[in-house]
Amino acid sequence: MDYKDLANLIFPEIKDISYYEEKYPRRNLKEGAIVTRFAPSPTGFVHIGGLYQSLIARKLADQTEGVFFLRIEDTDQKREVENGVTDIVNSLKEFEIEPDEGMISETEEKGNYGPYKQSLRKEIYKSYAKYLIEQGKAYPCFCTPEDVEEIRAKQEVAKIRPGYYGVWAKCRNNTVEEMCQKIKNGESYIIRFKSPGREDRKIKHHDVIKGNVDFPENDQDIVIIKADGLPTYHFAHAVDDHLMGTTHVIRGDEWLSSVPLHLQLFHELGFKPPKYAHIAPIMKNDDGNKRKLSKRKDPEAAVSYYEEEGIPEVAVKEYLLNIANSNFENWRRANQDKTIDEFELQLNKMSVSGALFDMVKLLDVGKLAISRMTAQEVYEKAYKWAKKHDEELTKMLDDKEYSLKVFGIERGNKKPRKDIAKWSDVKENIEYMYDEKFLNKKQEYPYQVIQDEEEIKKILTLYLEKYYDENDDKQTWFDKIKELAGDMGYAKEVKEFKENPEKYKAHVGDVSTVLRVALTSRTNTPDMYEIMQVLGKESIKKRFEKAIKEL
Ligand code: GLU
């Protein structure tokens, strides 16, 4: 009896690896093309770190005319949740980071290198496990979970490295006859890799992000096929990334220490290893302590948070690029009107340790991103968000024609307004422009310098009677406010007032403030001329009447 007999006994009806090697030919891409992937587990939670990785992967594939695919790693079926794949697919879609290949819904996929869901690749893993067994590089292990636990306990008492390796790897020294006999006796088993490594030897690894790192060789006989017939992450990673033609494995740096094992697996399987780029996690400053963004403690760790808050996808992506490459900020400053797709991302410029996530900065990026949008875009995105999260805002935005005018205020010019950071800000931001909201509620009127009720009443009444004309252009409109100020004993210019304060009651700016506060109940608004244009005479009149009534 030899290894071949053992392999056939364990996997009698399994295709030879040559079948898969032919079925999935090497990809025919131009030199330097990066093939990379996002390989999440469908646990019902897409972490912002996953989006970060996908964004980087998508960009690198785009920049090199390569391929970005989505592989679902569902080999730990205990952790799986319903619609887990859909959540992932939709999150990527929402952020316009769409894979070229991979799962596109819970059950459907596209691309020639599938299945892209690991639970559907059982036969493939078995074929490669069989191939290893045939060469004496893998073996059935009959240790029960209790046996393994006993080994661990002994190692702990003796204070030695835990694991299934060397003398502790009981089953690796069974003869082929013994193994076959146990299988025939119906003993249950799993398949382990027979590691050729030695802990006292070192390997050198060059990581695209982390640079040169030395590790001891792997000597653990890790499980490759579990009792449920599914592979472990390590084995599936080697088989899948080989067959799918991955050139760059871009993943979280919690996997860096597994590199010795992974390189060994690639080597023993006869595969060319990919390049590895281990990304540092996104960190948070928690009372002076730097820690990873935590799924349990930080709502912003979930990708869904950004949608709920209405932080524009493009701002999130732009902010993540900021974190990824420190030269992004300069590029953005020099290329204000380019889209982020035009930024050339460099993996070797990624920071080796984790970057801090800064919500204030993200919201600033949000303000800038929204300021670059047209009124139409702002309208559509705000409306889409409102329909999901805010009925009141939806009602306001149902009036499309008017809303477009509102969003058009101070937009599309050289210095567009930058007062909206996220869609959940919109209601508060534009509410006062809607008569049915504004007029039907008692308002606060924070008048400033001019407080006298009679004076305020006079300014408002006179302005409408004698000075306001909706056909005026901006200059004329402003000249008329000056005229009104002058006629009522206020300085027409601030400068004039400063020079001779005793000659005037106050100045034109103070008169303007009265108009602004009466119109909007705010001291700070975008351009008042544009506001009046959008409101129209009827509304202005009603607002002034209301202000007078509520003096
Ligand atoms: N399923 C693994 C994870 O979610 C993937 C790691 C990788 O990209 O290889 O951590």
Coordinates of C-alpha atoms and ligand atoms in Angstrom, one line a residue:
M1 CA 0.0 0.0 0.0
D2 CA 1.2 3.5 -0.8
Y3 CA 0.1 7.1 -0.6
K4 CA -1.9 6.7 -3.8
D5 CA -4.0 4.0 -2.3
L6 CA -4.5 6.1 0.8
A7 CA -5.5 9.0 -1.4
N8 CA -8.0 6.9 -3.4
L9 CA -9.4 5.4 -0.2
I10 CA -10.1 8.9 1.2
F11 CA -11.2 10.6 -2.1
P12 CA -12.4 7.8 -4.4
E13 CA -14.5 9.9 -6.9
I14 CA -12.5 13.0 -7.1
K15 CA -11.2 14.6 -10.3
D16 CA -7.5 15.0 -10.9
I17 CA -6.1 18.5 -10.4
S18 CA -5.2 18.6 -14.1
Y19 CA -8.9 18.9 -14.8
Y20 CA -9.0 22.2 -12.8
E21 CA -5.7 23.4 -14.1
E22 CA -7.1 23.2 -17.6
K23 CA -10.5 24.5 -16.7
Y24 CA -9.1 27.7 -15.2
P25 CA -6.3 28.7 -17.6
R26 CA -3.8 31.5 -16.7
R27 CA -5.4 34.8 -17.4
N28 CA -4.4 36.6 -20.6
L29 CA -3.7 40.1 -19.4
K30 CA -1.2 42.7 -20.3
E31 CA 2.1 42.7 -18.4
G32 CA 1.8 44.3 -14.9
A33 CA -2.0 43.8 -14.7
I34 CA -3.1 43.3 -11.1
V35 CA -5.6 40.7 -10.4
T36 CA -6.9 41.1 -6.9
R37 CA -10.0 40.4 -4.8
F38 CA -12.1 41.1 -1.8
A39 CA -12.7 37.9 0.1
P40 CA -15.1 38.6 3.0
S41 CA -17.1 36.1 5.1
P42 CA -20.8 36.7 4.9
T43 CA -21.3 37.5 8.5
G44 CA -23.9 40.2 8.0
F45 CA -21.6 43.1 8.8
V46 CA -19.5 44.9 6.3
H47 CA -16.6 46.6 8.1
I48 CA -15.3 50.0 6.9
G49 CA -11.9 48.2 6.7
G50 CA -13.4 45.9 4.1
L51 CA -14.6 48.8 2.0
Y52 CA -11.2 50.3 2.3
Q53 CA -9.6 47.1 1.0
S54 CA -12.1 46.9 -1.8
L55 CA -11.5 50.5 -2.9
I56 CA -7.8 49.9 -3.0
A57 CA -8.2 46.6 -4.9
R58 CA -10.7 48.1 -7.4
K59 CA -8.4 51.1 -8.1
L60 CA -5.3 49.0 -8.6
A61 CA -7.1 46.7 -11.0
D62 CA -8.4 49.8 -12.9
Q63 CA -5.0 51.4 -13.0
T64 CA -3.3 48.3 -14.5
E65 CA -6.2 47.0 -16.7
G66 CA -6.4 44.1 -14.3
V67 CA -9.3 42.3 -12.6
F68 CA -11.0 42.8 -9.3
F69 CA -13.3 40.0 -8.1
L70 CA -15.4 39.2 -5.1
R71 CA -15.0 35.8 -3.4
I72 CA -17.3 34.8 -0.6
E73 CA -15.5 32.9 2.1
D74 CA -18.2 30.9 3.8
T75 CA -16.3 28.0 5.1
D76 CA -17.1 28.7 8.7
Q77 CA -20.8 28.1 8.4
K78 CA -21.5 28.8 12.0
R79 CA -20.8 32.4 11.5
E80 CA -23.0 32.8 8.4
V81 CA -26.1 34.9 8.4
E82 CA -29.1 35.1 6.1
N83 CA -28.5 37.5 3.1
G84 CA -24.9 37.9 4.1
V85 CA -23.8 37.8 0.5
T86 CA -26.5 40.3 -0.6
D87 CA -25.3 42.7 2.1
I88 CA -21.8 42.6 0.8
V89 CA -22.8 42.9 -2.9
N90 CA -25.1 45.8 -2.1
S91 CA -22.5 47.7 -0.1
L92 CA -20.0 47.5 -2.9
K93 CA -22.7 48.6 -5.4
E94 CA -23.7 51.5 -3.2
F95 CA -20.2 52.8 -3.2
E96 CA -19.7 52.1 -6.9
I97 CA -16.8 49.7 -6.2
E98 CA -18.1 46.9 -8.4
P99 CA -16.2 43.7 -9.0
D100 CA -15.6 42.5 -12.5
E101 CA -16.2 38.9 -11.4
G102 CA -17.7 37.1 -8.5
M103 CA -21.0 36.9 -6.6
I104 CA -23.6 39.3 -7.8
S105 CA -26.4 38.1 -5.5
E106 CA -27.0 35.5 -2.9
T107 CA -26.8 32.7 -5.5
E108 CA -25.7 34.3 -8.8
E109 CA -22.3 35.1 -10.1
K110 CA -20.4 36.2 -13.1
G111 CA -16.9 35.3 -14.4
N112 CA -15.1 32.3 -15.7
Y113 CA -13.1 31.4 -12.6
G114 CA -16.0 30.4 -10.3
P115 CA -17.7 29.2 -8.3
Y116 CA -16.9 32.3 -6.3
K117 CA -18.4 31.0 -3.1
Q118 CA -16.2 28.6 -1.3
S119 CA -18.9 26.3 -0.1
L120 CA -19.5 25.5 -3.7
R121 CA -15.9 24.5 -4.3
K122 CA -15.7 21.5 -2.1
E123 CA -14.8 19.2 -4.9
I124 CA -12.0 21.4 -6.0
Y125 CA -10.4 21.5 -2.5
K126 CA -10.7 17.8 -2.2
S127 CA -8.9 17.3 -5.5
Y128 CA -5.9 19.4 -4.3
A129 CA -6.0 17.7 -0.9
K130 CA -5.9 14.3 -2.7
Y131 CA -3.0 15.6 -4.7
L132 CA -1.1 16.4 -1.5
I133 CA -1.9 13.0 0.1
E134 CA -0.7 11.2 -3.0
Q135 CA 2.7 12.8 -2.4
G136 CA 2.8 12.2 1.3
K137 CA 2.3 16.0 1.9
A138 CA -1.0 15.6 3.7
Y139 CA -2.5 12.9 5.9
P140 CA -5.6 11.9 7.7
C141 CA -5.5 12.8 11.4
F142 CA -7.7 10.8 13.8
C143 CA -7.2 12.9 16.8
T144 CA -10.5 13.9 18.4
P145 CA -11.1 17.5 19.5
E146 CA -10.4 16.2 23.1
D147 CA -7.1 14.7 22.0
V148 CA -6.1 18.1 20.5
E149 CA -7.2 19.8 23.7
E150 CA -5.1 17.4 25.8
I151 CA -2.0 18.2 23.7
R152 CA -2.6 21.8 24.2
A153 CA -3.0 21.4 27.9
K154 CA 0.3 19.5 28.2
Q155 CA 2.1 22.1 26.1
E156 CA 0.8 24.8 28.4
V157 CA 2.0 23.0 31.5
A158 CA 5.4 22.5 30.0
K159 CA 5.4 26.1 28.7
I160 CA 6.1 25.2 25.2
R161 CA 4.7 26.5 21.9
P162 CA 1.2 25.3 21.4
G163 CA 0.0 23.4 18.3
Y164 CA 0.1 20.3 16.2
Y165 CA 3.7 20.0 15.1
G166 CA 6.8 17.8 15.4
V167 CA 6.6 15.2 18.1
W168 CA 3.1 16.5 19.1
A169 CA 1.7 15.7 15.7
K170 CA 0.8 12.2 16.6
C171 CA -0.9 11.1 13.4
R172 CA 1.8 12.3 11.0
N173 CA 3.9 9.2 11.8
N174 CA 1.2 6.6 11.3
T175 CA 2.1 4.2 8.5
V176 CA -0.1 4.1 5.4
E177 CA -1.3 0.7 6.5
E178 CA -2.4 2.1 9.9
M179 CA -4.1 5.0 8.3
C180 CA -6.0 2.8 5.8
Q181 CA -7.0 0.4 8.5
K182 CA -8.4 3.2 10.8
I183 CA -10.4 4.6 7.9
K184 CA -11.7 1.1 7.1
N185 CA -12.7 0.7 10.7
G186 CA -14.8 3.8 10.4
E187 CA -12.8 6.1 12.6
S188 CA -13.5 9.7 11.8
Y189 CA -10.7 12.0 10.7
I190 CA -9.8 15.3 9.2
I191 CA -7.0 16.1 6.7
R192 CA -3.8 17.8 7.9
F193 CA -1.0 19.3 5.9
K194 CA 2.4 17.7 6.6
S195 CA 4.6 20.7 7.1
P196 CA 8.1 20.4 5.9
G197 CA 9.1 23.4 7.9
R198 CA 11.4 23.9 10.9
E199 CA 10.9 26.5 13.5
D200 CA 14.6 27.2 13.9
R201 CA 14.9 28.2 10.2
K202 CA 13.9 31.6 9.0
I203 CA 12.2 32.8 5.8
K204 CA 12.5 36.2 4.2
H205 CA 9.3 37.8 2.9
H206 CA 8.9 41.0 1.0
D207 CA 5.5 42.5 1.6
V208 CA 4.4 45.2 -0.8
I209 CA 3.3 47.4 2.1
K210 CA 5.2 46.2 5.1
G211 CA 8.5 45.8 3.3
N212 CA 11.0 43.0 4.3
V213 CA 10.0 40.8 7.1
D214 CA 11.6 37.7 8.6
F215 CA 9.7 34.9 10.1
P216 CA 10.5 31.5 11.5
E217 CA 9.3 28.8 9.1
N218 CA 5.9 27.2 9.7
D219 CA 6.1 23.8 11.2
Q220 CA 2.5 23.3 12.2
D221 CA 0.5 20.5 10.6
I222 CA -2.5 22.7 10.1
V223 CA -5.9 21.2 9.2
I224 CA -6.7 21.7 5.5
I225 CA -10.0 19.8 5.3
K226 CA -12.3 19.9 8.3
A227 CA -14.7 17.3 9.6
D228 CA -17.5 19.0 7.6
G229 CA -15.6 18.5 4.4
L230 CA -14.9 22.2 4.0
P231 CA -11.4 23.6 3.8
T232 CA -9.8 25.9 6.3
Y233 CA -9.1 29.5 5.3
H234 CA -5.4 28.8 4.7
F235 CA -5.9 25.9 2.3
A236 CA -8.8 27.6 0.5
H237 CA -6.7 30.8 0.1
A238 CA -3.9 28.9 -1.6
V239 CA -6.2 26.9 -3.9
D240 CA -8.5 29.7 -4.8
D241 CA -6.0 32.5 -5.3
H242 CA -3.9 30.1 -7.5
L243 CA -6.8 29.0 -9.7
M244 CA -8.4 32.5 -9.9
G245 CA -5.1 33.9 -11.0
T246 CA -4.7 36.4 -8.1
T247 CA -1.5 38.4 -8.5
H248 CA -1.8 40.5 -5.4
V249 CA -3.4 39.4 -2.1
I250 CA -4.5 42.6 -0.5
R251 CA -5.8 41.9 3.0
G252 CA -5.8 42.9 6.6
D253 CA -2.5 42.7 8.4
E254 CA -3.8 40.3 10.9
W255 CA -2.9 37.7 8.3
L256 CA 0.8 38.8 8.0
S257 CA 1.9 36.2 10.5
S258 CA 0.3 33.5 8.4
V259 CA 2.6 34.3 5.4
P260 CA 5.1 31.5 6.2
L261 CA 2.4 28.9 6.2
H262 CA 0.8 30.3 3.0
L263 CA 4.1 30.4 1.2
Q264 CA 4.7 26.8 2.2
L265 CA 1.3 25.7 1.0
F266 CA 1.9 27.4 -2.3
H267 CA 5.2 25.8 -2.6
E268 CA 4.1 22.3 -1.7
L269 CA 1.1 22.5 -4.0
G270 CA 3.5 23.6 -6.8
F271 CA 1.8 27.0 -7.2
K272 CA 3.5 30.3 -7.9
P273 CA 2.8 32.5 -4.9
P274 CA 1.1 35.8 -5.3
K275 CA 2.4 39.1 -4.0
Y276 CA 1.1 40.1 -0.6
A277 CA 0.1 43.5 0.5
H278 CA -1.0 43.6 4.1
I279 CA -3.0 46.7 5.0
A280 CA -2.8 48.2 8.4
P281 CA -6.2 48.6 10.1
I282 CA -8.1 51.8 10.4
M283 CA -7.6 53.0 14.0
K284 CA -9.5 55.2 16.4
N285 CA -8.3 57.6 19.0
D286 CA -10.2 56.5 22.1
D287 CA -9.3 58.9 24.9
G288 CA -5.7 59.0 23.9
N289 CA -5.5 55.3 23.2
K290 CA -5.1 54.2 19.6
R291 CA -7.1 51.1 18.9
K292 CA -8.7 49.3 16.0
L293 CA -12.2 50.4 15.0
S294 CA -14.3 47.9 16.8
K295 CA -17.5 46.3 15.5
R296 CA -18.9 46.3 19.0
K297 CA -18.0 49.7 20.2
D298 CA -18.0 52.0 17.2
P299 CA -21.0 52.5 15.0
E300 CA -18.8 54.0 12.3
A301 CA -17.0 50.6 11.9
A302 CA -20.0 49.4 9.9
V303 CA -20.4 50.5 6.3
S304 CA -24.1 50.8 6.8
Y305 CA -23.5 53.7 9.3
Y306 CA -22.4 56.0 6.4
E307 CA -25.6 55.3 4.5
E308 CA -27.8 55.9 7.5
E309 CA -26.1 59.1 8.3
G310 CA -26.2 60.2 4.7
I311 CA -22.5 60.8 4.4
P312 CA -22.0 60.8 0.6
E313 CA -20.3 57.7 -0.8
V314 CA -17.9 59.7 -2.8
A315 CA -16.8 61.5 0.4
V316 CA -16.2 58.3 2.2
K317 CA -14.2 57.0 -0.7
E318 CA -12.3 60.2 -1.0
Y319 CA -11.5 60.2 2.8
L320 CA -10.4 56.6 2.6
L321 CA -8.0 57.5 -0.2
N322 CA -6.7 60.2 2.1
I323 CA -5.9 57.6 4.7
A324 CA -4.4 55.2 2.1
N325 CA -1.9 57.6 0.4
S326 CA -0.7 60.7 2.3
N327 CA 0.0 62.4 -1.1
F328 CA -3.7 62.3 -1.9
E329 CA -4.3 65.6 -0.1
N330 CA -1.8 67.5 -2.2
W331 CA -3.1 65.9 -5.3
R332 CA -6.7 67.0 -4.4
R333 CA -5.6 70.5 -3.8
A334 CA -3.9 70.7 -7.1
N335 CA -6.8 69.0 -9.0
Q336 CA -9.9 70.4 -7.5
D337 CA -12.2 69.4 -10.3
K338 CA -10.9 65.9 -11.1
T339 CA -12.7 62.9 -9.9
I340 CA -11.0 60.5 -7.5
D341 CA -10.8 57.9 -10.3
E342 CA -8.0 60.0 -11.8
F343 CA -5.8 59.8 -8.7
E344 CA -3.0 57.2 -9.1
L345 CA -2.9 55.1 -5.9
Q346 CA 0.4 53.5 -4.9
L347 CA 0.5 50.5 -2.7
N348 CA 4.0 51.1 -1.6
K349 CA 3.0 54.5 -0.3
M350 CA 0.5 53.0 2.1
S351 CA 1.3 53.5 5.7
V352 CA 2.8 50.6 7.6
S353 CA 1.0 51.3 10.8
G354 CA -2.7 52.0 11.2
A355 CA -4.0 55.4 10.2
L356 CA -6.4 57.3 12.5
F357 CA -10.0 57.7 11.5
D358 CA -11.1 61.3 11.9
M359 CA -14.8 61.9 11.7
V360 CA -14.4 65.7 11.6
K361 CA -12.1 65.4 8.6
L362 CA -14.5 63.1 6.9
L363 CA -17.3 65.5 7.3
D364 CA -15.1 68.3 5.9
V365 CA -14.5 66.1 2.9
G366 CA -18.2 65.6 2.7
K367 CA -18.8 69.4 2.6
L368 CA -16.3 69.7 -0.2
A369 CA -17.7 66.8 -2.1
I370 CA -21.3 68.1 -1.9
S371 CA -20.1 71.6 -2.8
R372 CA -18.8 70.2 -6.1
M373 CA -22.2 68.7 -7.0
T374 CA -24.8 70.3 -9.2
A375 CA -28.1 71.2 -7.7
Q376 CA -29.6 68.3 -9.6
E377 CA -27.2 65.8 -8.1
V378 CA -27.6 67.2 -4.6
Y379 CA -31.4 67.0 -5.0
E380 CA -31.3 63.4 -6.3
K381 CA -29.0 62.1 -3.6
A382 CA -30.8 64.0 -0.8
Y383 CA -34.2 62.7 -2.0
K384 CA -32.9 59.2 -2.2
W385 CA -31.7 59.3 1.3
A386 CA -34.8 61.1 2.6
K387 CA -37.1 58.4 1.1
K388 CA -35.3 55.8 3.2
H389 CA -34.8 57.8 6.4
D390 CA -36.9 61.0 6.7
E391 CA -40.5 61.3 5.8
E392 CA -40.7 65.0 6.5
L393 CA -37.7 65.8 4.3
T394 CA -39.2 63.6 1.6
K395 CA -42.4 65.7 1.6
M396 CA -40.4 68.9 1.3
L397 CA -38.4 67.4 -1.6
D398 CA -41.5 66.1 -3.4
D399 CA -41.7 69.6 -4.8
K400 CA -38.9 69.1 -7.2
E401 CA -39.0 72.3 -9.1
Y402 CA -38.8 74.4 -6.0
S403 CA -36.3 72.2 -4.3
L404 CA -33.9 72.5 -7.3
K405 CA -34.1 76.3 -6.9
V406 CA -33.3 76.0 -3.2
F407 CA -30.3 73.7 -3.8
G408 CA -29.2 76.0 -6.6
I409 CA -28.6 78.9 -4.2
E410 CA -24.9 79.7 -4.3
R411 CA -24.0 76.6 -6.2
G412 CA -22.3 76.1 -9.6
N413 CA -20.3 79.3 -9.1
K414 CA -16.6 79.8 -8.2
K415 CA -17.1 79.6 -4.5
P416 CA -20.0 77.2 -4.0
R417 CA -21.6 76.9 -0.6
K418 CA -20.1 74.4 1.7
D419 CA -22.7 74.1 4.4
I420 CA -23.9 70.5 3.9
A421 CA -21.7 67.7 5.0
K422 CA -24.2 64.9 4.9
W423 CA -27.7 64.3 3.7
S424 CA -29.0 64.1 7.3
D425 CA -28.0 67.8 7.5
V426 CA -30.2 68.8 4.6
K427 CA -33.5 69.3 6.4
E428 CA -32.1 71.5 9.1
N429 CA -30.2 73.4 6.4
I430 CA -33.1 74.2 4.0
E431 CA -36.2 73.9 6.1
Y432 CA -36.7 77.6 6.4
M433 CA -37.0 77.9 2.7
Y434 CA -40.3 76.0 2.7
D435 CA -43.3 78.2 3.5
E436 CA -45.4 75.4 4.8
K437 CA -42.8 74.7 7.3
F438 CA -41.7 78.2 8.1
L439 CA -45.0 80.0 8.2
N440 CA -46.8 77.4 10.2
K441 CA -44.5 77.5 13.2
K442 CA -43.7 80.2 15.7
Q443 CA -40.2 81.4 15.0
E444 CA -37.4 82.8 17.0
Y445 CA -36.1 86.1 15.6
P446 CA -32.6 86.8 16.7
Y447 CA -32.4 90.5 15.7
Q448 CA -29.0 91.9 16.4
V449 CA -28.0 95.6 16.6
I450 CA -31.5 96.9 15.7
Q451 CA -33.8 95.7 18.3
D452 CA -36.5 98.4 18.5
E453 CA -39.8 96.9 17.5
E454 CA -41.1 100.0 15.8
E455 CA -37.9 100.4 13.9
I456 CA -38.0 96.8 12.7
K457 CA -41.6 97.1 11.7
K458 CA -40.7 100.2 9.7
I459 CA -37.8 98.7 7.9
L460 CA -39.8 95.7 6.9
T461 CA -42.8 97.6 5.7
L462 CA -41.0 100.3 3.9
Y463 CA -38.7 97.8 2.2
L464 CA -41.6 96.0 0.6
E465 CA -43.6 99.1 -0.2
K466 CA -40.9 101.2 -1.8
Y467 CA -37.7 99.3 -2.5
Y468 CA -38.3 95.7 -3.3
D469 CA -38.7 94.7 -7.0
E470 CA -38.4 91.1 -7.9
N471 CA -37.0 92.0 -11.3
D472 CA -34.0 93.8 -10.0
D473 CA -30.6 92.4 -10.6
K474 CA -28.3 91.9 -7.7
Q475 CA -26.6 95.2 -7.9
T476 CA -29.8 97.2 -8.1
W477 CA -31.3 95.1 -5.3
F478 CA -28.4 95.9 -3.1
D479 CA -28.3 99.6 -4.0
K480 CA -31.9 99.8 -2.9
I481 CA -31.2 98.3 0.5
K482 CA -28.5 101.0 0.8
E483 CA -31.1 103.6 -0.2
L484 CA -33.5 102.4 2.4
A485 CA -30.8 102.5 5.0
G486 CA -29.8 106.0 4.0
D487 CA -33.4 107.2 4.0
M488 CA -33.9 105.9 7.5
G489 CA -30.8 107.5 8.9
Y490 CA -28.4 104.6 8.7
A491 CA -25.0 104.7 7.1
K492 CA -25.0 103.4 3.5
E493 CA -21.5 102.1 3.9
V494 CA -20.0 100.4 6.9
K495 CA -16.8 102.4 6.4
E496 CA -18.7 105.6 6.7
F497 CA -20.3 104.5 9.9
K498 CA -17.0 103.6 11.4
E499 CA -15.6 107.0 10.7
N500 CA -18.6 108.9 12.0
P501 CA -20.6 106.7 14.3
E502 CA -22.3 109.6 16.0
K503 CA -24.0 110.6 12.7
Y504 CA -25.9 107.4 12.2
K505 CA -28.3 105.0 14.0
A506 CA -26.3 102.1 12.7
H507 CA -25.3 100.9 9.2
V508 CA -26.6 99.2 6.1
G509 CA -25.4 95.8 7.3
D510 CA -27.6 96.1 10.4
V511 CA -30.6 96.9 8.2
S512 CA -29.8 93.8 6.1
T513 CA -29.7 91.7 9.2
V514 CA -33.2 92.8 10.1
L515 CA -34.4 91.7 6.6
R516 CA -32.5 88.4 6.8
V517 CA -33.7 87.5 10.3
A518 CA -37.3 88.4 9.4
L519 CA -37.1 86.3 6.3
T520 CA -35.3 83.2 7.6
S521 CA -35.1 83.5 11.4
R522 CA -31.4 83.1 11.0
T523 CA -28.5 85.5 11.2
N524 CA -26.4 83.3 8.9
T525 CA -27.7 82.2 5.5
P526 CA -26.4 81.9 2.0
D527 CA -26.8 84.9 -0.3
M528 CA -29.9 86.9 0.6
Y529 CA -30.5 88.1 -2.9
E530 CA -30.7 84.5 -4.2
I531 CA -32.9 83.6 -1.2
M532 CA -35.4 86.3 -2.1
Q533 CA -35.3 85.3 -5.8
V534 CA -36.3 81.8 -4.8
L535 CA -38.9 82.7 -2.2
G536 CA -40.6 85.3 -4.5
K537 CA -42.6 88.3 -3.5
E538 CA -45.7 86.5 -2.0
S539 CA -43.6 84.5 0.4
I540 CA -41.4 87.5 1.4
K541 CA -44.6 89.4 2.2
K542 CA -46.0 86.7 4.3
R543 CA -42.8 86.3 6.1
F544 CA -42.5 89.9 6.9
E545 CA -46.1 90.0 8.1
K546 CA -45.4 87.1 10.4
A547 CA -42.2 88.7 11.7
I548 CA -44.1 91.8 12.6
K549 CA -46.8 89.8 14.3
E550 CA -44.3 87.9 16.3
L551 CA -42.3 90.9 17.4
Ligands
GLU1 N1 -12.0 35.8 4.6 C1 -10.8 36.4 5.1 C2 -11.2 37.6 6.0 O1 -12.3 38.0 6.0 C3 -10.1 36.9 3.9 C4 -8.7 37.3 4.0 C5 -8.1 37.5 2.6 O2 -8.4 38.5 2.0 O3 -7.4 36.6 2.2 O4 -10.4 38.0 6.8

